[in-house]
């Protein structure tokens, strides 16, 4: 066997024997590296006679190539083996039972959000969404709240820094901008709810800077106040899981509805616990009204042809009422003891057929 063949056999054996990437790299350096055996032979070509060089040149290049290919193949082999080993190690048996120590819970806001969606889905509503960062147009202007309107003060708005054109984006102060966005993009009949986060610069036992609302909007050619009352009565009965619920519709004012009503539900207090549905006390739970014609035309629809109702309700607030949770701030403190106490099992998926909250 020639010296070259012996060298090739030796190096390819070393490549095959390399058990990991570091060992393989050592073989590469010892052969093809700057001071490696093959590189040294390549350098010796310079000192050969033209005839010798003509014979040895192709042989050495062939050797270099063979070794390069062997290293590439071994690299791939090692990588595959590494992946196989990792996959084998990371395999999980999905048929294993759930570990008893798993203690995650569904937050009451998520649970109530799902309950609300279930109830309105059953009434034929679909769910709409809008951005949390809004323009002045959607949050105020199109909702018939012009720049100097006092309602702007009541909203304790979080403003962003002015943009180049001087306008300022806001964190939406209510879910009502979704009314406009929906009417702009959908053809009536419209029947949507829009649950989501809202923001106001306010914090005490019943206010947090971020909270949740659910907007409702129905637009067609015939919907009237009677439909609004029926719809919300059905919602309250289903949500509080009672057969009868006493409701009071109180005249109120919102720039984007006319007429406007706030809705209270009857309740009683027994031993510090509130009982919903009956009793002589009242709890305010939502704002509502017939959508103002100006709002309908600001959204690009014809107010002569279309009409309907809208409402807005605090999700956190109805969660507190239904599940007897006293302090709103605790909702967002991520205290594990609180979450374990008020949270829901992931298996308690709200659905009407089986009883909403079982
Ligand atoms: N957007 C009002 C609020 O945040 C609630 C509301 C919505 C009232 C729709 C009427 C109609 O207070």
CSV table of C-alpha atoms and ligand atoms in Angstrom, one decimal:
chain,number,residue,atom,x,y,z
A,1,UNK,CA,0.0,0.0,0.0
A,2,UNK,CA,1.4,3.4,-0.9
A,3,UNK,CA,2.0,6.0,1.9
A,4,UNK,CA,-0.9,8.1,0.6
A,5,UNK,CA,-3.3,5.2,0.8
A,6,UNK,CA,-2.0,4.3,4.3
A,7,UNK,CA,-2.5,7.9,5.4
A,8,UNK,CA,-6.0,7.9,3.9
A,9,UNK,CA,-6.9,4.7,5.7
A,10,UNK,CA,-5.6,6.0,9.0
A,11,UNK,CA,-7.4,9.4,8.8
A,12,UNK,CA,-10.8,7.9,7.7
A,13,UNK,CA,-10.6,5.4,10.5
A,14,UNK,CA,-10.0,8.3,13.0
A,15,UNK,CA,-13.0,10.1,11.5
A,16,UNK,CA,-15.2,7.0,12.0
A,17,UNK,CA,-13.9,6.6,15.5
A,18,UNK,CA,-14.6,10.2,16.5
A,19,UNK,CA,-17.3,9.9,19.2
A,20,UNK,CA,-18.3,13.6,19.3
A,21,UNK,CA,-17.9,16.9,17.5
A,22,UNK,CA,-14.8,17.8,19.6
A,23,UNK,CA,-13.0,14.6,18.7
A,24,UNK,CA,-14.0,15.0,15.0
A,25,UNK,CA,-12.7,18.6,15.0
A,26,UNK,CA,-9.3,17.3,16.4
A,27,UNK,CA,-9.0,14.9,13.5
A,28,UNK,CA,-9.9,17.7,11.0
A,29,UNK,CA,-7.2,20.0,12.4
A,30,UNK,CA,-4.6,17.2,12.5
A,31,UNK,CA,-5.2,16.4,8.8
A,32,UNK,CA,-6.7,19.4,6.9
A,33,UNK,CA,-5.7,22.1,9.4
A,34,UNK,CA,-2.9,24.6,8.7
A,35,UNK,CA,-0.3,22.3,10.2
A,36,UNK,CA,-2.1,19.1,9.5
A,37,UNK,CA,-0.6,16.0,7.7
A,38,UNK,CA,-2.4,16.5,4.4
A,39,UNK,CA,-1.7,20.2,4.3
A,40,UNK,CA,2.0,19.5,4.9
A,41,UNK,CA,2.0,17.1,1.8
A,42,UNK,CA,0.2,19.8,-0.2
A,43,UNK,CA,2.9,22.2,0.7
A,44,UNK,CA,5.6,19.8,-0.4
A,45,UNK,CA,4.2,20.0,-4.0
A,46,UNK,CA,6.1,23.2,-4.4
A,47,UNK,CA,9.5,21.5,-4.1
A,48,UNK,CA,8.7,18.7,-6.6
A,49,UNK,CA,9.8,18.5,-10.2
A,50,UNK,CA,7.1,19.3,-12.7
A,51,UNK,CA,6.6,15.5,-13.6
A,52,UNK,CA,6.3,14.5,-9.9
A,53,UNK,CA,3.9,17.3,-9.3
A,54,UNK,CA,1.8,16.3,-12.3
A,55,UNK,CA,1.5,12.8,-10.7
A,56,UNK,CA,1.2,13.8,-7.1
A,57,UNK,CA,-1.1,16.9,-7.5
A,58,UNK,CA,-4.3,15.1,-8.5
A,59,UNK,CA,-3.6,12.3,-5.9
A,60,UNK,CA,-3.2,14.8,-3.1
A,61,UNK,CA,-6.3,16.8,-4.1
A,62,UNK,CA,-8.2,13.5,-4.3
A,63,UNK,CA,-7.1,12.7,-0.7
A,64,UNK,CA,-8.0,16.1,0.5
A,65,UNK,CA,-11.5,15.8,-1.0
A,66,UNK,CA,-12.1,12.3,0.3
A,67,UNK,CA,-11.2,13.4,3.8
A,68,UNK,CA,-13.3,16.5,3.6
A,69,UNK,CA,-16.3,14.4,2.5
A,70,UNK,CA,-15.8,11.9,5.2
A,71,UNK,CA,-15.7,14.6,7.8
A,72,UNK,CA,-18.9,16.2,6.4
A,73,UNK,CA,-20.7,12.8,6.5
A,74,UNK,CA,-19.5,12.1,10.1
A,75,UNK,CA,-20.7,15.6,11.2
A,76,UNK,CA,-24.1,14.9,9.8
A,77,UNK,CA,-24.1,11.4,11.5
A,78,UNK,CA,-23.1,12.9,14.9
A,79,UNK,CA,-25.8,15.6,14.6
A,80,UNK,CA,-28.5,13.1,13.8
A,81,UNK,CA,-27.4,10.9,16.8
A,82,UNK,CA,-27.5,14.0,19.0
A,83,UNK,CA,-31.0,14.8,17.9
A,84,UNK,CA,-32.2,11.3,18.3
A,85,UNK,CA,-30.8,11.2,21.8
A,86,UNK,CA,-32.5,14.5,22.7
A,87,UNK,CA,-35.8,13.4,21.3
A,88,UNK,CA,-35.6,10.1,23.2
A,89,UNK,CA,-34.8,11.9,26.4
A,90,UNK,CA,-37.5,14.6,26.0
A,91,UNK,CA,-40.3,12.2,25.1
A,92,UNK,CA,-43.3,12.7,27.3
A,93,UNK,CA,-46.1,10.2,27.9
A,94,UNK,CA,-49.3,12.1,27.2
A,95,UNK,CA,-51.4,9.3,28.5
A,96,UNK,CA,-50.1,9.8,32.0
A,97,UNK,CA,-52.7,11.1,34.5
A,98,UNK,CA,-52.5,14.8,35.6
A,99,UNK,CA,-50.1,15.3,38.5
A,100,UNK,CA,-52.1,16.0,41.6
A,101,UNK,CA,-49.9,18.9,42.6
A,102,UNK,CA,-50.9,21.0,39.5
A,103,UNK,CA,-52.6,24.0,41.0
A,104,UNK,CA,-53.2,26.5,38.2
A,105,UNK,CA,-56.6,28.1,38.2
A,106,UNK,CA,-58.7,30.1,35.7
A,107,UNK,CA,-58.9,33.8,36.8
A,108,UNK,CA,-62.5,34.9,37.7
A,109,UNK,CA,-62.3,37.5,34.9
A,110,UNK,CA,-61.5,34.9,32.3
A,111,UNK,CA,-64.3,32.7,33.7
A,112,UNK,CA,-66.9,35.4,33.6
A,113,UNK,CA,-65.7,36.6,30.2
A,114,UNK,CA,-66.4,33.1,28.9
A,115,UNK,CA,-69.8,32.9,30.7
A,116,UNK,CA,-70.8,36.2,29.1
A,117,UNK,CA,-69.7,35.1,25.6
A,118,UNK,CA,-71.7,31.8,26.1
A,119,UNK,CA,-74.9,33.6,27.0
A,120,UNK,CA,-74.8,36.1,24.2
A,121,UNK,CA,-73.7,33.5,21.6
A,122,UNK,CA,-76.9,31.6,22.6
A,123,UNK,CA,-78.8,34.8,21.9
A,124,UNK,CA,-77.3,35.1,18.4
A,125,UNK,CA,-74.4,37.5,19.0
A,126,UNK,CA,-70.9,37.1,17.7
A,127,UNK,CA,-67.7,38.4,19.3
A,128,UNK,CA,-66.0,41.5,17.9
A,129,UNK,CA,-62.6,43.1,18.8
A,130,UNK,CA,-60.9,46.4,18.5
A,131,UNK,CA,-57.4,47.8,19.4
A,132,UNK,CA,-56.6,49.0,22.9
A,133,UNK,CA,-54.7,52.0,21.6
A,134,UNK,CA,-57.2,54.1,19.9
A,135,UNK,CA,-57.5,57.4,18.0
A,136,UNK,CA,-59.5,60.3,19.4
A,137,UNK,CA,-62.0,59.7,16.6
A,138,UNK,CA,-63.0,56.2,17.6
A,139,UNK,CA,-62.8,56.7,21.4
A,140,UNK,CA,-64.6,60.1,21.5
A,141,UNK,CA,-65.4,62.0,18.3
A,142,UNK,CA,-67.4,59.3,16.4
A,143,UNK,CA,-69.3,58.6,19.7
A,144,UNK,CA,-70.6,62.1,19.7
A,145,UNK,CA,-68.1,63.3,22.3
A,146,UNK,CA,-66.6,66.5,20.8
A,147,UNK,CA,-63.3,68.0,22.1
A,148,UNK,CA,-64.9,70.3,24.8
A,149,UNK,CA,-67.5,67.8,26.0
A,150,UNK,CA,-67.5,67.3,29.8
A,151,UNK,CA,-67.6,63.5,29.3
A,152,UNK,CA,-64.0,63.7,28.3
A,153,UNK,CA,-63.1,64.8,31.9
A,154,UNK,CA,-65.1,61.9,33.4
A,155,UNK,CA,-63.1,59.4,31.4
A,156,UNK,CA,-59.7,60.1,33.1
A,157,UNK,CA,-58.0,59.3,29.8
A,158,UNK,CA,-54.4,58.0,29.4
A,159,UNK,CA,-53.0,60.0,26.5
A,160,UNK,CA,-49.9,59.1,24.5
A,161,UNK,CA,-47.4,61.8,23.5
A,162,UNK,CA,-48.5,63.9,20.5
A,163,UNK,CA,-47.7,62.6,17.0
A,164,UNK,CA,-46.1,64.7,14.3
A,165,UNK,CA,-49.5,66.0,13.2
A,166,UNK,CA,-50.2,67.0,16.8
A,167,UNK,CA,-52.9,64.3,17.4
A,168,UNK,CA,-52.7,62.0,20.4
A,169,UNK,CA,-53.5,58.4,20.6
A,170,UNK,CA,-55.3,57.2,23.8
A,171,UNK,CA,-55.7,54.0,25.7
A,172,UNK,CA,-59.3,53.2,25.0
A,173,UNK,CA,-61.4,54.4,28.0
A,174,UNK,CA,-64.3,52.1,27.1
A,175,UNK,CA,-65.2,49.3,24.6
A,176,UNK,CA,-67.6,51.6,22.7
A,177,UNK,CA,-65.1,52.4,19.9
A,178,UNK,CA,-65.7,48.8,18.8
A,179,UNK,CA,-69.3,49.9,18.0
A,180,UNK,CA,-67.9,52.4,15.4
A,181,UNK,CA,-65.4,49.9,14.0
A,182,UNK,CA,-68.1,47.2,13.6
A,183,UNK,CA,-70.6,49.5,11.9
A,184,UNK,CA,-67.9,50.7,9.5
A,185,UNK,CA,-67.0,47.2,8.4
A,186,UNK,CA,-70.2,45.2,8.7
A,187,UNK,CA,-73.5,45.3,6.9
A,188,UNK,CA,-76.6,45.4,9.2
A,189,UNK,CA,-78.2,43.4,10.7
A,190,UNK,CA,-75.4,43.6,13.3
A,191,UNK,CA,-75.4,41.7,16.6
A,192,UNK,CA,-72.1,41.7,18.4
A,193,UNK,CA,-70.6,41.8,21.8
A,194,UNK,CA,-67.0,43.2,22.4
A,195,UNK,CA,-65.4,42.0,25.6
A,196,UNK,CA,-62.0,43.5,26.3
A,197,UNK,CA,-59.6,45.6,28.3
A,198,UNK,CA,-60.2,49.3,29.0
A,199,UNK,CA,-58.1,51.9,30.8
A,200,UNK,CA,-58.7,54.9,33.0
A,201,UNK,CA,-56.4,56.8,35.2
A,202,UNK,CA,-58.1,55.9,38.5
A,203,UNK,CA,-57.4,53.6,41.4
A,204,UNK,CA,-59.3,52.8,44.6
A,205,UNK,CA,-61.3,49.8,46.1
A,206,UNK,CA,-63.7,49.8,43.1
A,207,UNK,CA,-61.4,51.2,40.3
A,208,UNK,CA,-58.2,49.9,38.7
A,209,UNK,CA,-56.3,51.7,35.9
A,210,UNK,CA,-57.0,48.6,33.7
A,211,UNK,CA,-60.4,46.9,33.8
A,212,UNK,CA,-62.7,44.9,31.6
A,213,UNK,CA,-65.9,45.8,29.8
A,214,UNK,CA,-68.2,44.1,27.4
A,215,UNK,CA,-69.9,46.2,24.8
A,216,UNK,CA,-73.1,45.1,23.1
A,217,UNK,CA,-74.4,46.4,19.8
A,218,UNK,CA,-77.5,45.5,17.8
A,219,UNK,CA,-78.2,47.4,14.6
A,220,UNK,CA,-81.0,46.7,12.0
A,221,UNK,CA,-84.1,48.4,10.7
A,222,UNK,CA,-86.6,47.6,13.5
A,223,UNK,CA,-84.8,46.9,16.8
A,224,UNK,CA,-86.3,49.1,19.6
A,225,UNK,CA,-86.1,49.7,23.4
A,226,UNK,CA,-88.3,46.7,24.2
A,227,UNK,CA,-85.7,44.4,22.6
A,228,UNK,CA,-83.0,46.0,24.7
A,229,UNK,CA,-84.9,45.4,27.9
A,230,UNK,CA,-85.7,41.8,27.0
A,231,UNK,CA,-82.2,41.0,25.9
A,232,UNK,CA,-80.6,42.3,29.1
A,233,UNK,CA,-83.2,40.7,31.3
A,234,UNK,CA,-82.4,37.4,29.6
A,235,UNK,CA,-78.8,38.0,30.1
A,236,UNK,CA,-79.1,38.8,33.8
A,237,UNK,CA,-81.2,35.7,34.5
A,238,UNK,CA,-78.8,33.5,32.7
A,239,UNK,CA,-75.7,35.1,34.2
A,240,UNK,CA,-76.8,35.2,37.8
A,241,UNK,CA,-78.5,31.8,37.3
A,242,UNK,CA,-81.8,32.8,38.8
A,243,UNK,CA,-85.4,32.4,37.4
A,244,UNK,CA,-86.5,35.9,38.1
A,245,UNK,CA,-84.5,39.0,38.3
A,246,UNK,CA,-85.8,42.4,39.5
A,247,UNK,CA,-84.5,45.1,37.2
A,248,UNK,CA,-84.8,48.9,37.2
A,249,UNK,CA,-84.2,51.0,34.1
A,250,UNK,CA,-83.1,54.4,35.2
A,251,UNK,CA,-83.0,57.4,32.8
A,252,UNK,CA,-79.4,58.5,32.4
A,253,UNK,CA,-77.2,60.2,29.9
A,254,UNK,CA,-74.5,59.1,27.5
A,255,UNK,CA,-73.5,61.2,24.5
A,256,UNK,CA,-73.7,58.1,22.2
A,257,UNK,CA,-77.2,56.9,23.1
A,258,UNK,CA,-80.6,58.6,23.1
A,259,UNK,CA,-82.5,57.8,25.2
A,260,UNK,CA,-80.0,56.4,27.7
A,261,UNK,CA,-80.6,54.2,30.6
A,262,UNK,CA,-78.6,52.8,33.5
A,263,UNK,CA,-79.7,49.4,34.6
A,264,UNK,CA,-79.9,48.3,38.3
A,265,UNK,CA,-80.7,44.8,39.5
A,266,UNK,CA,-82.5,44.0,42.7
A,267,UNK,CA,-80.5,42.5,45.5
A,268,UNK,CA,-80.5,41.9,49.2
A,269,UNK,CA,-77.7,41.7,51.8
A,270,UNK,CA,-77.6,38.7,54.1
A,271,UNK,CA,-74.8,38.5,56.6
A,272,UNK,CA,-72.6,40.7,54.5
A,273,UNK,CA,-73.2,38.5,51.4
A,274,UNK,CA,-75.2,40.0,48.5
A,275,UNK,CA,-78.0,37.9,47.0
A,276,UNK,CA,-78.9,38.8,43.5
A,277,UNK,CA,-82.4,38.9,41.9
A,278,UNK,CA,-84.7,39.8,44.8
A,279,UNK,CA,-84.7,42.2,47.7
A,280,UNK,CA,-85.1,45.9,48.3
A,281,UNK,CA,-81.6,47.2,47.4
A,282,UNK,CA,-80.3,48.0,44.0
A,283,UNK,CA,-77.0,47.5,42.3
A,284,UNK,CA,-76.0,49.4,39.1
A,285,UNK,CA,-74.6,47.0,36.6
A,286,UNK,CA,-74.6,48.6,33.2
A,287,UNK,CA,-75.1,51.6,30.9
A,288,UNK,CA,-77.3,51.3,27.8
A,289,UNK,CA,-79.5,53.1,25.3
A,290,UNK,CA,-80.6,53.4,21.7
A,291,UNK,CA,-77.7,54.2,19.5
A,292,UNK,CA,-77.6,58.0,18.7
A,293,UNK,CA,-78.3,58.8,15.1
A,294,UNK,CA,-75.1,60.9,15.0
A,295,UNK,CA,-73.1,57.8,15.9
A,296,UNK,CA,-74.8,55.7,13.2
A,297,UNK,CA,-73.9,58.3,10.6
A,298,UNK,CA,-70.4,58.8,11.9
A,299,UNK,CA,-69.9,55.1,11.2
A,300,UNK,CA,-71.1,55.5,7.6
A,301,UNK,CA,-74.6,54.1,8.0
A,302,UNK,CA,-77.9,55.8,7.2
A,303,UNK,CA,-79.6,56.8,10.5
A,304,UNK,CA,-82.9,57.2,8.6
A,305,UNK,CA,-82.7,53.5,7.7
A,306,UNK,CA,-80.9,51.9,10.6
A,307,UNK,CA,-81.5,51.9,14.4
A,308,UNK,CA,-80.6,49.7,17.4
A,309,UNK,CA,-79.3,49.6,20.9
A,310,UNK,CA,-76.0,49.4,22.7
A,311,UNK,CA,-74.9,48.6,26.2
A,312,UNK,CA,-71.6,48.6,28.2
A,313,UNK,CA,-71.0,46.5,31.3
A,314,UNK,CA,-68.1,46.0,33.6
A,315,UNK,CA,-66.9,42.4,33.5
A,316,UNK,CA,-64.9,42.7,36.7
A,317,UNK,CA,-67.9,44.3,38.4
A,318,UNK,CA,-70.3,41.5,37.6
A,319,UNK,CA,-67.6,39.0,38.5
A,320,UNK,CA,-67.4,40.6,42.0
A,321,UNK,CA,-71.2,40.5,42.3
A,322,UNK,CA,-71.7,36.9,41.2
A,323,UNK,CA,-68.8,35.4,43.1
A,324,UNK,CA,-68.8,37.6,46.2
A,325,UNK,CA,-65.3,39.1,45.7
A,326,UNK,CA,-64.9,42.2,47.8
A,327,UNK,CA,-61.9,44.2,46.4
A,328,UNK,CA,-61.3,44.9,42.8
A,329,UNK,CA,-57.6,45.7,43.2
A,330,UNK,CA,-57.0,42.1,44.3
A,331,UNK,CA,-58.0,40.9,40.8
A,332,UNK,CA,-54.7,42.2,39.4
A,333,UNK,CA,-52.3,41.6,42.2
A,334,UNK,CA,-51.5,38.0,41.2
A,335,UNK,CA,-51.5,36.8,44.8
A,336,UNK,CA,-51.4,33.0,44.7
A,337,UNK,CA,-53.6,32.5,47.7
A,338,UNK,CA,-56.3,34.8,46.2
A,339,UNK,CA,-56.0,33.0,42.8
A,340,UNK,CA,-56.4,29.6,44.5
A,341,UNK,CA,-59.4,30.8,46.5
A,342,UNK,CA,-61.3,32.6,43.8
A,343,UNK,CA,-60.0,30.8,40.7
A,344,UNK,CA,-61.8,28.1,38.7
A,345,UNK,CA,-60.7,24.7,37.7
A,346,UNK,CA,-59.7,24.5,34.0
A,347,UNK,CA,-62.4,21.8,33.6
A,348,UNK,CA,-65.2,24.2,34.6
A,349,UNK,CA,-65.7,25.4,31.1
A,350,UNK,CA,-68.9,27.5,31.1
A,351,UNK,CA,-71.6,26.3,28.8
A,352,UNK,CA,-75.3,26.8,29.0
A,353,UNK,CA,-76.4,23.2,28.3
A,354,UNK,CA,-74.8,21.9,31.5
A,355,UNK,CA,-75.6,24.8,33.8
A,356,UNK,CA,-73.4,27.8,33.5
A,357,UNK,CA,-71.1,27.6,36.6
A,358,UNK,CA,-72.2,24.2,38.1
B,1,LIG,N1,-69.3,53.3,27.3
B,1,LIG,C1,-70.1,53.5,28.5
B,1,LIG,C2,-69.1,53.6,29.7
B,1,LIG,O1,-68.0,53.2,29.6
B,1,LIG,C3,-71.1,52.4,28.7
B,1,LIG,C4,-72.2,52.4,27.6
B,1,LIG,C5,-72.0,51.7,26.5
B,1,LIG,C6,-73.4,53.1,27.7
B,1,LIG,C7,-72.9,51.6,25.5
B,1,LIG,C8,-74.3,53.1,26.8
B,1,LIG,C9,-74.1,52.3,25.6
B,1,LIG,O2,-69.5,54.1,30.7
